């Protein structure tokens, strides 16, 4: 299971996304996709970890407003015993009332994977969930 | 039972139209569970315990097993003695053939819904293709006098059609001869199978669900002959086992039960080490790494037979390999010594020799404290790549360090956790024998709950993955079309881990910490465990006994947490402040003065205070009279006298109230999440002190959506906080504060933190 909070920040005019994943899960997928062990969040973490995470996340998580793909920048990650948080920020965009999400995080590896996305922009607060048979959708739906 | 559940499922999932059409029915969340739970009877009492005519069947097994390491096949000849202790005559018997799940034509393969995502890993591809020739090859199904039984195979279930019904209190013997191809666990999956070590051409077998096993017949399900689809595990009758396992002579066998032919199998030195282990407080190696590494190079052509006996178990499993190291340590229960033991290849070290057996011993002690003394003579943890799976007295657990001997902290805790969990399964469901095929949560949920307690007893800072209320929040607030109630059959659950492990474990933790309290909960939980030890409980038995023993009506709790997908979200909607007039002029007038001083001031008045010409009254004092110096808030002796007279007319109670509780707050709470819970509210005062109040869930009994309550204090409240200690799994904390608190989100915190761009490890390295 993963949870993503997408929030429009009116001061920066950006969409800020925080993706929370199980550390074991994302590590396993990055390892398998690249055929190396990254030792996520440990003293032995390999140098290219952030780059590999960025590559994987940005190819499985996409935001669109008004049919246009929003450019996302990978800011970084935080890791603890159980969870990994990924931080993404968009470039400046006008305040969206509705966003479209493409989210196929981990679904190729875990049958049961469920990815929830919460969207917040001022008074708009809504969410949608994605899984292997549903990787695209809108919020509000 | 199943029908009632599906109805409830419909209601809770959607169709608000249903609600409005049936609004004259009782949908109160405090409605008793009489319609959801079966009627108590002579087999199961209303108190939730075995009734005076409770019965259960028994199945004893004598088996000769041969493991063929050359071709990875296993052969068996078994004699089942089945005792019918039910009051019913049985005209057929059902036997489980779980291995048939791996048969090419299995229902599981047909029922797997598959779609190709952008990428399919090779493992899942192999799983979908399934070229493996698995499943039981039955050679004989005979009576002991050599006559063939008439039988019918329905995929993973076999029905033996009896010529004469098996009468109550009678028994029957069935001889079955079988073999099957053992699956490569890492290629096509499975709880049991083999792992192949290519470099040295060696196998490590973890063998379970490997023989035709009697299904359970009872008062609840009749025959539990629901197909094995791979997820709903097992329930089996208890019985005694005598098993001979023939393996290559250089293999080491770890098994359910006690080794009967030690003298033939073990060397004098190994027997001495084992003896020493009994009284040791540290694991003692019976087979050292050096010995195991030497052993794994051999290829014995001859065979050896290990004989194991096990009493009162519901299943039997074993592991075999020439790669095993073996260590052991005694755990004392009174004058009884239970052997905690581990078997692992060198690939499990250094982690395994340091932690496995200690984790086994800790689990036995911790779980016994919360339930009953571990009754079996041994408890074994076997190292097997990438799984965690439990059988009586033995379990198979993952955990392999890196080739250079290092391992991550996550792996270390992962290993300790999986061992606690799988050894813990001895209690639920191996001994408290619930029906996993029907209800996964009854063993996984209860076990995950006790696992959490055991983890915290291992280390207070243990990074537990499941247990605390706040950890279930992400799941609970999720999309309801992807969530099922806990009371859902094992094979139809969405989000298996959260549903059957995480949520019930959390619910029990909440019951223990918040609803019933630790002492009362522990008493009730022990009553349930001890009463159903070596028996077959159902969900209703659990719900009822927890209520009956704790003396708490928990129907609302079971309804909300187990029968619905509601989540907890309690909000502070509105706060009104009421000041009680004490009539004491010294107090009241001061308050009025303060209030006036704090009122907004007109801009002209503010400016006039500093920059203006002298006024007439200032310039000409003769314009002043009484009213220029009169302050209506000044307290006079007459005011005080009036107050004393007023006090004399009050009784003591009223006087106390006036003196101590003159700040009143009317707080309106709502429950937008739908799952009713106690209201835990903390009032924080201006002087820094706080008061936490606990209002039982029953406050919602007349109105499940909204309640208003008065609170009074001697001091003024600065802030009101709902659920300050994160005990209710409230999914939205933004409505938990008055005045509203802007909760900084993680993103902002991260952004402000990363201005320094340094992680904790880098920081500590820099400090070196
Ligand atoms: Zn389990």
mmCIF file of C-alpha atoms in Angstrom, chain B residues 368-524:
data_model
loop_
_atom_site.group_PDB
_atom_site.id
_atom_site.type_symbol
_atom_site.label_atom_id
_atom_site.label_comp_id
_atom_site.label_asym_id
_atom_site.label_seq_id
_atom_site.Cartn_x
_atom_site.Cartn_y
_atom_site.Cartn_z
ATOM 1 C CA UNK B 368 2.670 -17.898 27.400
ATOM 2 C CA UNK B 369 2.325 -14.900 29.710
ATOM 3 C CA UNK B 370 -0.593 -13.599 27.704
ATOM 4 C CA UNK B 371 -2.328 -16.922 27.079
ATOM 5 C CA UNK B 372 -1.244 -20.274 28.572
ATOM 6 C CA UNK B 373 2.038 -22.118 29.055
ATOM 7 C CA UNK B 374 3.365 -23.431 25.756
ATOM 8 C CA UNK B 375 2.362 -27.098 25.943
ATOM 9 C CA UNK B 376 4.615 -28.756 23.340
ATOM 10 C CA UNK B 377 8.120 -30.114 23.981
ATOM 11 C CA UNK B 378 9.905 -28.206 21.183
ATOM 12 C CA UNK B 379 9.605 -25.017 19.142
ATOM 13 C CA UNK B 380 11.695 -24.786 15.988
ATOM 14 C CA UNK B 381 12.632 -21.999 13.580
ATOM 15 C CA UNK B 382 14.041 -23.096 10.206
ATOM 16 C CA UNK B 383 15.783 -20.671 7.859
ATOM 17 C CA UNK B 384 14.135 -20.685 4.439
ATOM 18 C CA UNK B 385 14.520 -17.980 1.816
ATOM 19 C CA UNK B 386 11.807 -15.336 1.474
ATOM 20 C CA UNK B 387 8.914 -16.856 3.458
ATOM 21 C CA UNK B 388 7.350 -17.010 6.865
ATOM 22 C CA UNK B 389 5.109 -19.998 7.440
ATOM 23 C CA UNK B 390 3.956 -21.864 10.494
ATOM 24 C CA UNK B 391 3.173 -25.471 11.434
ATOM 25 C CA UNK B 392 2.883 -27.093 14.851
ATOM 26 C CA UNK B 393 6.200 -26.813 16.736
ATOM 27 C CA UNK B 394 8.013 -25.801 13.542
ATOM 28 C CA UNK B 395 8.083 -22.802 11.241
ATOM 29 C CA UNK B 396 10.012 -21.663 8.185
ATOM 30 C CA UNK B 397 11.382 -18.133 8.255
ATOM 31 C CA UNK B 398 13.285 -15.862 5.911
ATOM 32 C CA UNK B 399 16.437 -13.846 6.558
ATOM 33 C CA UNK B 400 19.801 -14.048 4.814
ATOM 34 C CA UNK B 401 22.549 -11.492 5.418
ATOM 35 C CA UNK B 402 24.751 -10.217 2.582
ATOM 36 C CA UNK B 403 27.530 -12.448 1.308
ATOM 37 C CA UNK B 404 30.075 -10.273 3.127
ATOM 38 C CA UNK B 405 28.347 -11.059 6.431
ATOM 39 C CA UNK B 406 26.756 -7.653 6.960
ATOM 40 C CA UNK B 407 23.068 -7.022 7.219
ATOM 41 C CA UNK B 408 20.802 -4.015 7.517
ATOM 42 C CA UNK B 409 18.946 -3.020 10.647
ATOM 43 C CA UNK B 410 15.738 -3.589 8.716
ATOM 44 C CA UNK B 411 16.689 -7.167 7.959
ATOM 45 C CA UNK B 412 17.622 -7.801 11.577
ATOM 46 C CA UNK B 413 14.236 -6.636 12.849
ATOM 47 C CA UNK B 414 12.521 -8.318 9.913
ATOM 48 C CA UNK B 415 14.030 -11.638 11.001
ATOM 49 C CA UNK B 416 13.165 -11.216 14.674
ATOM 50 C CA UNK B 417 9.631 -10.183 13.716
ATOM 51 C CA UNK B 418 9.012 -13.070 11.364
ATOM 52 C CA UNK B 419 10.297 -15.554 13.954
ATOM 53 C CA UNK B 420 8.131 -14.077 16.708
ATOM 54 C CA UNK B 421 5.168 -14.147 14.350
ATOM 55 C CA UNK B 422 5.572 -17.685 13.068
ATOM 56 C CA UNK B 423 6.513 -19.233 16.411
ATOM 57 C CA UNK B 424 3.576 -17.258 17.822
ATOM 58 C CA UNK B 425 1.296 -19.129 15.453
ATOM 59 C CA UNK B 426 1.770 -22.158 17.670
ATOM 60 C CA UNK B 427 -0.708 -20.450 19.982
ATOM 61 C CA UNK B 428 -3.053 -19.218 17.234
ATOM 62 C CA UNK B 429 -4.109 -21.284 15.265
ATOM 63 C CA UNK B 430 -2.086 -24.434 16.048
ATOM 64 C CA UNK B 431 -3.423 -24.762 19.595
ATOM 65 C CA UNK B 432 -6.371 -22.345 19.664
ATOM 66 C CA UNK B 433 -7.520 -24.014 16.476
ATOM 67 C CA UNK B 434 -9.657 -21.487 14.611
ATOM 68 C CA UNK B 435 -10.771 -22.060 11.038
ATOM 69 C CA UNK B 436 -8.312 -20.232 8.810
ATOM 70 C CA UNK B 437 -10.067 -21.267 5.646
ATOM 71 C CA UNK B 438 -13.050 -19.253 6.827
ATOM 72 C CA UNK B 439 -11.485 -16.478 8.922
ATOM 73 C CA UNK B 440 -7.902 -15.443 8.416
ATOM 74 C CA UNK B 441 -8.103 -12.723 11.064
ATOM 75 C CA UNK B 442 -8.829 -15.174 13.879
ATOM 76 C CA UNK B 443 -5.265 -16.386 13.831
ATOM 77 C CA UNK B 444 -3.372 -13.679 11.931
ATOM 78 C CA UNK B 445 -5.068 -10.807 13.736
ATOM 79 C CA UNK B 446 -4.715 -12.268 17.227
ATOM 80 C CA UNK B 447 -1.188 -13.401 16.480
ATOM 81 C CA UNK B 448 -0.135 -10.026 15.070
ATOM 82 C CA UNK B 449 -1.520 -8.408 18.213
ATOM 83 C CA UNK B 450 0.575 -10.661 20.477
ATOM 84 C CA UNK B 451 3.542 -10.226 18.139
ATOM 85 C CA UNK B 452 3.363 -6.490 18.774
ATOM 86 C CA UNK B 453 3.373 -7.042 22.548
ATOM 87 C CA UNK B 454 6.297 -9.457 22.228
ATOM 88 C CA UNK B 455 8.237 -6.994 20.076
ATOM 89 C CA UNK B 456 7.798 -4.250 22.652
ATOM 90 C CA UNK B 457 8.955 -6.703 25.324
ATOM 91 C CA UNK B 458 12.041 -7.448 23.228
ATOM 92 C CA UNK B 459 12.906 -3.762 23.017
ATOM 93 C CA UNK B 460 10.716 -0.772 23.931
ATOM 94 C CA UNK B 461 12.003 1.023 20.853
ATOM 95 C CA UNK B 462 11.263 -1.931 18.593
ATOM 96 C CA UNK B 463 10.302 -0.646 15.103
ATOM 97 C CA UNK B 464 7.000 -2.529 14.970
ATOM 98 C CA UNK B 465 5.198 -2.396 11.686
ATOM 99 C CA UNK B 466 1.726 -3.074 13.003
ATOM 100 C CA UNK B 467 -0.064 -2.565 16.297
ATOM 101 C CA UNK B 468 -0.332 1.087 17.345
ATOM 102 C CA UNK B 469 -3.610 2.777 16.386
ATOM 103 C CA UNK B 470 -2.037 5.503 14.292
ATOM 104 C CA UNK B 471 -0.367 2.976 11.996
ATOM 105 C CA UNK B 472 -3.674 1.731 10.577
ATOM 106 C CA UNK B 473 -4.893 5.198 9.608
ATOM 107 C CA UNK B 474 -3.724 5.165 5.976
ATOM 108 C CA UNK B 475 -5.569 1.919 5.383
ATOM 109 C CA UNK B 476 -8.740 2.894 7.224
ATOM 110 C CA UNK B 477 -9.223 6.146 5.366
ATOM 111 C CA UNK B 478 -8.709 4.483 1.999
ATOM 112 C CA UNK B 479 -11.162 4.064 -0.823
ATOM 113 C CA UNK B 480 -14.040 1.961 0.565
ATOM 114 C CA UNK B 481 -14.506 0.075 -2.686
ATOM 115 C CA UNK B 482 -11.105 -1.452 -1.996
ATOM 116 C CA UNK B 483 -11.747 -2.372 1.643
ATOM 117 C CA UNK B 484 -13.771 -5.258 3.078
ATOM 118 C CA UNK B 485 -14.915 -5.726 6.679
ATOM 119 C CA UNK B 486 -12.661 -7.937 8.807
ATOM 120 C CA UNK B 487 -15.560 -10.397 8.924
ATOM 121 C CA UNK B 488 -15.040 -11.439 5.318
ATOM 122 C CA UNK B 489 -14.104 -14.910 4.128
ATOM 123 C CA UNK B 490 -10.351 -15.411 3.704
ATOM 124 C CA UNK B 491 -10.493 -15.785 -0.069
ATOM 125 C CA UNK B 492 -12.555 -12.631 -0.717
ATOM 126 C CA UNK B 493 -10.527 -10.118 1.254
ATOM 127 C CA UNK B 494 -9.076 -7.021 -0.380
ATOM 128 C CA UNK B 495 -5.731 -5.785 0.932
ATOM 129 C CA UNK B 496 -5.059 -9.007 2.804
ATOM 130 C CA UNK B 497 -2.290 -7.778 5.099
ATOM 131 C CA UNK B 498 -4.100 -4.727 6.376
ATOM 132 C CA UNK B 499 -7.458 -6.447 6.576
ATOM 133 C CA UNK B 500 -6.568 -9.712 8.279
ATOM 134 C CA UNK B 501 -3.390 -8.769 10.182
ATOM 135 C CA UNK B 502 -3.120 -5.028 10.730
ATOM 136 C CA UNK B 503 -6.682 -3.962 11.437
ATOM 137 C CA UNK B 504 -7.697 -6.720 13.879
ATOM 138 C CA UNK B 505 -4.352 -6.433 15.693
ATOM 139 C CA UNK B 506 -4.902 -2.699 16.030
ATOM 140 C CA UNK B 507 -8.499 -3.176 17.155
ATOM 141 C CA UNK B 508 -7.359 -5.510 19.943
ATOM 142 C CA UNK B 509 -4.679 -3.079 20.941
ATOM 143 C CA UNK B 510 -7.285 -0.313 21.168
ATOM 144 C CA UNK B 511 -9.532 -2.582 23.228
ATOM 145 C CA UNK B 512 -6.647 -3.220 25.576
ATOM 146 C CA UNK B 513 -5.282 0.301 25.892
ATOM 147 C CA UNK B 514 -8.400 2.415 25.588
ATOM 148 C CA UNK B 515 -11.720 0.588 25.833
ATOM 149 C CA UNK B 516 -11.325 -2.140 28.465
ATOM 150 C CA UNK B 517 -7.960 -1.379 30.003
ATOM 151 C CA UNK B 518 -4.898 -3.605 30.227
ATOM 152 C CA UNK B 519 -5.730 -5.660 33.324
ATOM 153 C CA UNK B 520 -9.314 -6.449 32.389
ATOM 154 C CA UNK B 521 -8.437 -7.121 28.754
ATOM 155 C CA UNK B 522 -5.602 -9.473 29.697
ATOM 156 C CA UNK B 523 -7.942 -11.417 31.969
ATOM 157 C CA UNK B 524 -10.584 -11.787 29.249
#
